[in-house]
Coordinates of C-alpha atoms in Angstrom, one line a residue:
M1 CA 71.6 -83.6 -2.6
A2 CA 70.9 -80.9 -0.4
L3 CA 68.1 -78.9 -1.1
E4 CA 68.3 -75.1 -0.8
M5 CA 67.6 -73.5 1.9
F6 CA 65.5 -69.8 1.3
E7 CA 65.3 -67.3 3.4
K8 CA 62.6 -66.6 5.4
E9 CA 60.5 -64.4 3.5
R10 CA 61.2 -66.5 0.8
T11 CA 59.7 -69.7 2.3
L12 CA 56.7 -67.9 3.0
K13 CA 56.3 -66.0 -0.7
M14 CA 56.4 -69.9 -1.8
R15 CA 54.2 -71.4 0.5
K16 CA 51.5 -68.6 -0.3
K17 CA 52.0 -69.0 -3.8
L18 CA 51.8 -73.0 -3.7
I19 CA 50.4 -74.4 -0.2
G20 CA 46.6 -74.4 0.0
H21 CA 45.4 -71.1 2.3
S22 CA 43.0 -72.7 4.5
C23 CA 46.1 -74.8 5.3
R24 CA 47.2 -72.0 7.9
L25 CA 50.5 -71.7 10.2
F26 CA 50.9 -71.2 13.7
F27 CA 51.5 -67.4 14.2
S28 CA 49.8 -66.3 11.0
H29 CA 51.2 -62.6 12.1
D30 CA 54.4 -63.8 12.0
P31 CA 55.8 -67.2 11.3
V32 CA 58.5 -69.1 13.2
K33 CA 60.6 -70.7 10.5
I34 CA 61.9 -73.8 12.4
V35 CA 64.9 -75.6 10.9
R36 CA 65.9 -78.5 13.9
A37 CA 64.3 -79.8 17.2
R38 CA 65.7 -82.0 19.7
G39 CA 63.5 -82.7 22.7
Q40 CA 61.3 -80.5 23.7
Y41 CA 62.8 -77.4 22.0
L42 CA 62.8 -76.3 18.7
Y43 CA 65.1 -74.0 16.9
D44 CA 64.6 -71.5 13.9
E45 CA 67.1 -70.4 11.0
N46 CA 68.6 -68.2 13.4
G47 CA 69.1 -70.5 16.2
T48 CA 66.8 -69.3 18.3
Q49 CA 65.5 -71.8 20.6
Y50 CA 62.1 -72.1 21.5
L51 CA 60.0 -73.8 24.0
D52 CA 57.5 -76.3 22.5
C53 CA 54.1 -76.6 24.6
I54 CA 52.1 -77.9 21.6
S55 CA 53.6 -80.4 20.0
N56 CA 52.2 -83.8 21.1
V57 CA 52.6 -85.5 18.1
Q58 CA 56.3 -85.9 18.6
H59 CA 55.4 -87.6 22.3
V60 CA 58.7 -89.1 23.5
G61 CA 60.4 -85.2 22.4
H62 CA 61.6 -84.3 18.9
C63 CA 63.9 -86.5 16.9
H64 CA 64.7 -88.9 19.6
P65 CA 67.8 -90.9 18.9
A66 CA 66.0 -93.9 19.8
V67 CA 63.3 -93.6 17.2
T68 CA 64.9 -92.3 14.1
Q69 CA 67.7 -94.5 14.8
A70 CA 64.8 -97.7 14.4
A71 CA 64.0 -96.1 12.1
V72 CA 67.0 -96.3 9.8
A73 CA 68.1 -99.7 10.9
Q74 CA 64.3 -101.0 9.7
M75 CA 64.6 -98.7 6.1
E76 CA 67.7 -100.5 5.3
L77 CA 66.4 -103.6 5.8
L78 CA 62.5 -104.1 4.8
N79 CA 60.1 -102.0 3.5
A80 CA 56.4 -103.8 2.4
N81 CA 52.9 -104.3 3.2
T82 CA 51.2 -106.4 5.8
R83 CA 50.4 -108.8 2.9
F84 CA 53.9 -110.2 3.4
L85 CA 54.3 -111.9 6.8
H86 CA 56.2 -110.1 9.2
D87 CA 57.4 -109.9 13.0
N88 CA 57.1 -106.1 13.5
I89 CA 53.3 -105.5 13.3
V90 CA 52.5 -109.1 15.9
H91 CA 55.2 -107.8 18.0
Y92 CA 53.7 -104.0 17.9
A93 CA 49.7 -104.9 18.5
D94 CA 51.3 -107.5 21.0
R95 CA 52.5 -104.5 23.2
L96 CA 50.0 -102.8 22.2
A97 CA 47.6 -105.1 23.6
A98 CA 49.2 -105.2 27.1
T99 CA 48.3 -101.6 27.8
L100 CA 44.6 -102.4 27.1
P101 CA 41.5 -104.4 28.8
K102 CA 41.5 -108.0 27.5
K103 CA 38.7 -107.3 25.9
L104 CA 40.3 -105.3 23.2
C105 CA 42.4 -107.7 21.5
V106 CA 41.9 -107.1 17.6
F107 CA 43.9 -104.4 16.2
Y108 CA 43.5 -102.6 12.1
F109 CA 46.6 -100.5 11.7
V110 CA 46.4 -97.2 9.9
N111 CA 47.9 -94.0 8.5
S112 CA 46.8 -91.4 10.4
G113 CA 43.8 -90.4 13.3
S114 CA 41.3 -89.5 10.7
E115 CA 41.7 -92.6 8.8
A116 CA 41.1 -94.7 12.1
N117 CA 38.2 -93.0 13.2
D118 CA 36.6 -93.7 9.7
L119 CA 37.6 -97.1 10.2
A120 CA 35.7 -96.9 13.7
L121 CA 32.7 -95.7 12.5
R122 CA 33.0 -98.6 9.8
L123 CA 33.4 -100.9 12.5
A124 CA 30.3 -100.0 14.6
R125 CA 27.9 -99.8 11.6
Q126 CA 28.8 -103.3 10.6
Y127 CA 28.5 -104.3 13.8
T128 CA 25.0 -102.8 15.0
R129 CA 23.5 -102.8 11.1
N130 CA 22.5 -99.2 12.6
E131 CA 23.7 -95.5 10.9
D132 CA 22.9 -92.9 14.0
V133 CA 25.8 -91.1 15.7
V134 CA 25.8 -89.8 19.1
V135 CA 28.9 -87.4 19.6
L136 CA 29.4 -84.4 22.0
D137 CA 28.9 -81.0 21.1
H138 CA 32.4 -79.0 20.2
A139 CA 33.3 -82.4 19.2
Y140 CA 36.3 -82.9 16.8
H141 CA 37.4 -86.4 15.0
G142 CA 39.1 -85.6 12.2
H143 CA 39.2 -84.2 8.2
L144 CA 37.3 -87.5 6.1
T145 CA 33.7 -86.4 5.3
S146 CA 32.6 -88.9 7.5
L147 CA 34.3 -87.4 10.6
I148 CA 33.5 -83.6 9.3
D149 CA 30.0 -85.1 9.3
I150 CA 30.0 -86.1 13.2
S151 CA 32.4 -83.1 14.6
P152 CA 30.4 -80.4 15.5
Y153 CA 33.3 -78.3 15.5
K154 CA 33.5 -78.5 12.0
F155 CA 29.7 -79.3 10.3
R156 CA 28.5 -76.1 12.2
K157 CA 30.8 -74.0 10.6
L158 CA 30.2 -76.2 6.7
E159 CA 27.0 -78.2 5.7
G160 CA 25.2 -78.4 9.0
Q161 CA 24.1 -81.5 11.1
K162 CA 23.2 -84.4 9.2
E163 CA 20.0 -85.9 10.5
W164 CA 21.5 -89.5 11.5
V165 CA 24.1 -87.6 13.6
H166 CA 22.5 -86.4 17.2
V167 CA 24.6 -83.9 19.5
A168 CA 24.5 -84.5 23.3
P169 CA 26.2 -81.7 25.6
I170 CA 29.3 -81.5 26.4
P171 CA 30.1 -82.7 30.2
D172 CA 32.1 -79.7 30.7
T173 CA 31.7 -78.6 35.1
Y174 CA 32.9 -75.3 34.8
R175 CA 30.4 -73.7 32.3
G176 CA 28.2 -76.4 31.1
L177 CA 24.6 -77.5 32.1
Y178 CA 25.6 -79.2 35.6
R179 CA 28.8 -77.3 37.2
Q180 CA 31.1 -78.4 40.0
D181 CA 28.2 -77.5 42.7
H182 CA 26.2 -79.9 40.7
P183 CA 25.6 -83.2 43.7
D184 CA 26.6 -85.9 40.4
P185 CA 27.2 -84.3 37.1
A186 CA 28.0 -87.5 35.9
Q187 CA 24.6 -88.7 36.1
A188 CA 23.5 -85.2 34.9
Y189 CA 25.5 -85.3 31.9
A190 CA 24.6 -89.3 31.0
D191 CA 21.4 -88.5 31.2
T192 CA 20.9 -86.1 28.5
V193 CA 22.6 -88.8 26.3
K194 CA 19.9 -90.9 27.6
N195 CA 17.4 -88.5 26.5
L196 CA 18.6 -87.6 23.5
I197 CA 18.5 -91.8 22.9
D198 CA 15.4 -91.7 23.7
E199 CA 14.0 -88.9 21.4
V200 CA 16.5 -90.9 18.4
H201 CA 14.2 -94.2 18.6
G202 CA 11.0 -91.4 18.7
K203 CA 12.0 -90.7 14.9
G204 CA 12.3 -94.2 14.4
R205 CA 16.1 -94.9 14.5
K206 CA 18.3 -96.7 15.7
I207 CA 22.1 -95.9 17.1
S208 CA 25.4 -97.5 16.3
S209 CA 27.7 -95.6 18.7
F210 CA 28.5 -93.2 21.0
F211 CA 31.7 -91.5 19.8
V212 CA 33.4 -89.6 22.2
E213 CA 37.1 -88.0 22.9
S214 CA 38.3 -89.1 26.2
L215 CA 39.3 -86.1 27.1
P216 CA 38.1 -83.5 24.4
S217 CA 41.0 -80.8 23.2
V218 CA 39.2 -79.0 20.6
G219 CA 36.3 -78.6 22.9
G220 CA 38.9 -76.7 25.7
Q221 CA 41.1 -79.6 26.8
I222 CA 37.6 -80.6 28.9
I223 CA 38.4 -83.1 31.8
F224 CA 35.1 -85.0 32.2
P225 CA 33.6 -86.1 35.5
P226 CA 34.5 -89.6 37.0
G227 CA 31.9 -92.3 36.5
Y228 CA 30.2 -90.4 33.2
F229 CA 31.7 -93.0 30.5
P230 CA 30.6 -96.3 32.4
K231 CA 27.0 -94.8 32.9
V232 CA 26.5 -93.6 29.1
A233 CA 28.2 -96.6 27.9
E234 CA 25.3 -98.8 29.2
Y235 CA 22.8 -96.2 27.7
V236 CA 24.3 -96.7 24.8
R237 CA 24.5 -100.5 24.8
A238 CA 21.2 -100.9 25.9
A239 CA 20.4 -99.3 22.8
G240 CA 21.9 -101.6 20.5
G241 CA 25.0 -99.2 19.9
V242 CA 28.5 -99.1 20.6
F243 CA 30.9 -97.0 22.7
V244 CA 34.3 -96.0 21.0
A245 CA 36.9 -93.6 22.5
D246 CA 39.1 -91.3 20.5
E247 CA 42.2 -91.4 22.3
V248 CA 44.0 -89.7 19.4
Q249 CA 44.8 -86.8 21.4
T250 CA 45.5 -88.2 24.3
G251 CA 46.5 -91.5 24.2
F252 CA 50.4 -93.8 25.3
G253 CA 50.0 -91.8 29.0
R254 CA 50.0 -88.4 28.3
V255 CA 47.6 -88.5 31.3
G256 CA 50.5 -89.7 33.6
S257 CA 48.5 -91.5 36.0
H258 CA 47.3 -94.3 32.9
F259 CA 48.1 -95.3 29.6
W260 CA 45.0 -94.5 28.2
A261 CA 42.6 -91.1 29.3
F262 CA 39.6 -93.6 29.1
Q263 CA 41.5 -95.5 32.0
L264 CA 40.3 -91.8 34.1
Q265 CA 36.5 -92.9 34.1
G266 CA 37.5 -96.3 36.2
E267 CA 39.6 -98.9 36.1
D268 CA 36.6 -101.3 35.3
F269 CA 35.6 -99.8 32.4
C270 CA 36.1 -100.6 29.0
P271 CA 34.9 -98.9 25.6
D272 CA 34.2 -101.3 22.8
I273 CA 36.3 -99.6 20.5
V274 CA 39.5 -97.4 20.4
T275 CA 41.4 -95.1 18.3
M276 CA 44.6 -93.9 19.1
G277 CA 47.0 -91.8 16.2
K278 CA 49.4 -88.7 16.9
P279 CA 51.5 -90.0 19.2
M280 CA 52.3 -93.5 18.7
G281 CA 54.8 -92.9 15.8
N282 CA 56.1 -89.7 17.5
G283 CA 55.9 -87.8 14.2
H284 CA 55.8 -90.7 11.5
P285 CA 52.5 -91.7 10.1
L286 CA 51.0 -94.7 12.6
A287 CA 48.0 -95.0 13.9
C288 CA 45.3 -97.9 15.4
V289 CA 41.9 -99.1 15.9
V290 CA 41.3 -101.4 18.1
T291 CA 38.3 -103.5 19.0
T292 CA 37.0 -106.8 20.5
E293 CA 36.6 -110.2 18.4
E294 CA 33.0 -110.1 18.3
I295 CA 33.1 -106.5 16.4
A296 CA 35.7 -107.6 14.6
G297 CA 33.9 -110.6 13.6
A298 CA 31.1 -109.0 12.3
F299 CA 33.4 -107.2 9.9
T300 CA 35.1 -110.1 8.4
A301 CA 31.8 -111.5 7.9
N302 CA 30.8 -108.5 5.3
G303 CA 33.1 -110.7 3.1
V304 CA 34.9 -107.3 1.7
E305 CA 38.8 -107.4 2.4
Y306 CA 40.5 -104.9 4.6
F307 CA 43.3 -103.0 3.0
N308 CA 45.4 -100.4 4.0
T309 CA 49.0 -100.3 1.5
F310 CA 51.0 -98.4 4.3
G311 CA 49.2 -99.0 7.4
G312 CA 51.0 -101.3 9.8
N313 CA 54.2 -101.6 7.7
P314 CA 57.6 -103.1 9.2
V315 CA 59.2 -99.1 9.2
S316 CA 56.1 -97.8 10.8
C317 CA 55.9 -100.3 13.9
A318 CA 59.7 -100.6 14.5
I319 CA 58.9 -97.1 15.3
G320 CA 56.4 -97.4 17.2
L321 CA 57.9 -100.4 19.0
A322 CA 60.6 -97.6 20.3
V323 CA 58.2 -95.5 21.0
L324 CA 56.9 -98.3 23.5
D325 CA 60.3 -98.8 24.7
V326 CA 61.3 -94.9 25.3
I327 CA 57.7 -94.3 27.2
E328 CA 59.0 -97.0 29.5
K329 CA 62.3 -96.5 30.1
E330 CA 62.1 -92.7 30.5
D331 CA 59.5 -93.0 32.6
L332 CA 57.3 -90.8 30.7
R333 CA 54.5 -91.5 32.6
G334 CA 56.0 -90.8 35.8
N335 CA 57.1 -87.4 34.5
A336 CA 53.9 -86.5 33.7
V337 CA 52.7 -86.9 36.7
S338 CA 55.5 -85.2 38.4
V339 CA 55.4 -82.2 36.0
G340 CA 51.9 -81.8 34.8
N341 CA 51.4 -81.8 39.0
H342 CA 53.9 -78.9 39.4
L343 CA 52.5 -77.0 36.4
K344 CA 49.2 -76.7 37.4
E345 CA 50.3 -76.0 41.0
L346 CA 51.7 -72.9 39.6
L347 CA 48.8 -71.9 36.9
K348 CA 46.5 -72.0 40.1
Q349 CA 49.2 -69.5 42.5
L350 CA 48.9 -67.4 39.0
Q351 CA 44.8 -67.9 39.3
A352 CA 44.7 -67.6 42.7
K353 CA 46.6 -63.5 41.7
Y354 CA 44.7 -62.8 38.7
S355 CA 40.6 -62.9 37.9
I356 CA 41.5 -63.4 34.0
I357 CA 42.6 -66.6 34.8
G358 CA 38.9 -68.5 35.8
D359 CA 39.8 -72.4 35.6
V360 CA 42.8 -74.4 35.7
R361 CA 42.4 -78.1 34.8
G362 CA 43.9 -80.8 33.1
A363 CA 45.5 -84.6 33.9
G364 CA 48.7 -84.9 33.4
L365 CA 50.9 -83.0 30.5
F366 CA 47.0 -82.7 29.4
V367 CA 46.4 -78.5 30.7
G368 CA 44.0 -75.8 29.8
I369 CA 43.9 -72.3 31.8
E370 CA 40.4 -70.8 31.0
L371 CA 40.7 -66.8 30.3
V372 CA 37.5 -65.2 30.8
K373 CA 36.8 -61.3 31.7
D374 CA 34.3 -62.3 34.3
R375 CA 34.7 -65.1 36.8
V376 CA 30.6 -64.9 37.2
A377 CA 29.0 -64.3 33.8
L378 CA 32.6 -66.3 32.4
T379 CA 32.7 -64.5 29.5
P380 CA 35.3 -65.5 27.4
A381 CA 38.3 -63.5 27.8
T382 CA 39.5 -64.1 23.7
E383 CA 41.6 -61.4 22.5
E384 CA 43.1 -61.2 26.1
A385 CA 44.1 -65.1 25.1
A386 CA 45.2 -64.2 21.4
L387 CA 47.5 -61.3 22.6
L388 CA 49.3 -63.6 25.4
I389 CA 49.7 -66.1 23.0
R390 CA 51.6 -63.4 20.8
R391 CA 53.3 -62.1 23.9
M392 CA 54.4 -65.7 24.9
K393 CA 55.8 -66.1 20.9
E394 CA 58.2 -63.5 22.0
K395 CA 59.3 -64.7 24.8
H396 CA 60.4 -67.6 22.1
I397 CA 57.4 -70.0 24.0
C398 CA 54.6 -72.1 21.9
L399 CA 51.6 -72.1 23.2
S400 CA 48.2 -71.8 21.7
T401 CA 44.5 -71.8 22.6
D402 CA 41.6 -74.2 21.9
G403 CA 37.8 -74.4 23.1
P404 CA 35.2 -73.0 21.4
W405 CA 35.7 -69.4 22.1
E406 CA 39.3 -69.8 21.7
N407 CA 39.5 -68.3 25.2
V408 CA 41.4 -71.6 26.5
V409 CA 45.3 -71.6 27.1
K410 CA 46.6 -75.4 25.8
F411 CA 48.9 -77.2 27.0
K412 CA 50.1 -80.7 25.2
P413 CA 53.6 -80.7 24.8
P414 CA 56.2 -83.7 24.5
M415 CA 56.4 -85.5 27.3
C416 CA 59.6 -85.0 28.1
F417 CA 58.6 -81.4 29.2
S418 CA 60.7 -81.1 33.1
M419 CA 60.0 -79.0 35.9
E420 CA 62.4 -76.1 34.4
D421 CA 60.5 -75.9 32.1
A422 CA 56.7 -75.3 33.3
E423 CA 58.6 -72.7 36.0
R424 CA 59.7 -70.9 32.7
V425 CA 56.2 -70.8 30.1
T426 CA 54.9 -69.5 33.9
K427 CA 56.9 -67.0 35.0
Q428 CA 56.3 -65.4 31.5
I429 CA 52.4 -65.5 32.1
D430 CA 52.5 -64.6 35.2
H431 CA 55.1 -60.8 33.2
F432 CA 52.4 -60.6 30.4
L433 CA 49.0 -61.4 33.1
R434 CA 50.8 -58.1 35.3
E435 CA 51.8 -56.4 32.6
L436 CA 46.9 -56.8 31.5
E437 CA 46.4 -55.9 35.0
D438 CA 48.5 -52.8 35.7
T439 CA 47.4 -51.4 32.0
S440 CA 43.1 -52.2 32.6
Q441 CA 43.7 -50.1 35.9
Q442 CA 45.5 -47.3 34.3
K443 CA 42.5 -47.2 31.7
Q444 CA 39.7 -47.3 35.0

């Protein structure tokens, strides 16, 4: 039986009554009610189309027919937990293995990026027999209690930093400790990790892992200096720890040139554990941890079975396989390169026109523009960024902000985002910034 379709105001009223208020809506001042979607487009209850620049979960496009058909076909045939033998999970693991360094060959399927990162934390601790974790400032690794503890983005607003958590500076070459004019920012930032590890050892503690988002999103769409990961991995492994790459936001070809964002750090670089999630199910809850035989062996040796009721079920794996097929058949990595480069070029043209755009950065369809009041002082233009998001919504374009000061406008659209879409959104940003500049000059 079809559910009743409420008027927007009734839906909002019921949500406020029934759903926890910490579960916030996009555009909370005037939420958009979305009733259907296809590709990179969303449609409200009146049929108005919105360009979606932020739904990185719907990786190959909203409601892609190949994905929905795969889900329905498998759902009609069988869905069961992974204690029964089934082909889908091994087919899927084999396909994923082909995209990764050979060393990463043992898979654990779960339901969310948070579950994946929690399991990675357990794997690292079991293997190293150490507890302490090094993370980057402003990092976000998930909403479970264990992950809030290693996410400065969250714990700074809550109970604070645990004694076993150690925070290194984020390698931001735009506004960080070492910037674009530094002769070797990768080494300089890696040395901050080494110094931190030395401090930890000085307290009589030991490192289990270095946890890092391959490209920090909440931290402000940061692109790391090349060579940073290999140097940090050397220091972490020398201290008895393992290197964990969090690809929950950035995996599955979003950077275009590579399937995984950690590969931007060098073809020979290989983490010890990789976590993945959001894009792999195109909206279906599907996530994974992959690691080495040695680390997996230590986890097995503890004698405690790892069982996940829904992780790796036949329907989830059928969906995951369909997503991989679409990425390949539609050359979405190639699209991420061409459209992402075009988007960045258009944004750089705006940067040349408007001093409020302090930086344009990104890889593939992972792009950010940082708004500043002053290009020398780098004062965050937080209010202006919020106003831009509102104005774009009025123009039926969905964007959002990130970064410690919420002044970085982020682009993480479905991978089918087009040249025309890039031109549409940058044209509207151009109009807004021109109006903002004119208003500012009139006030002077």
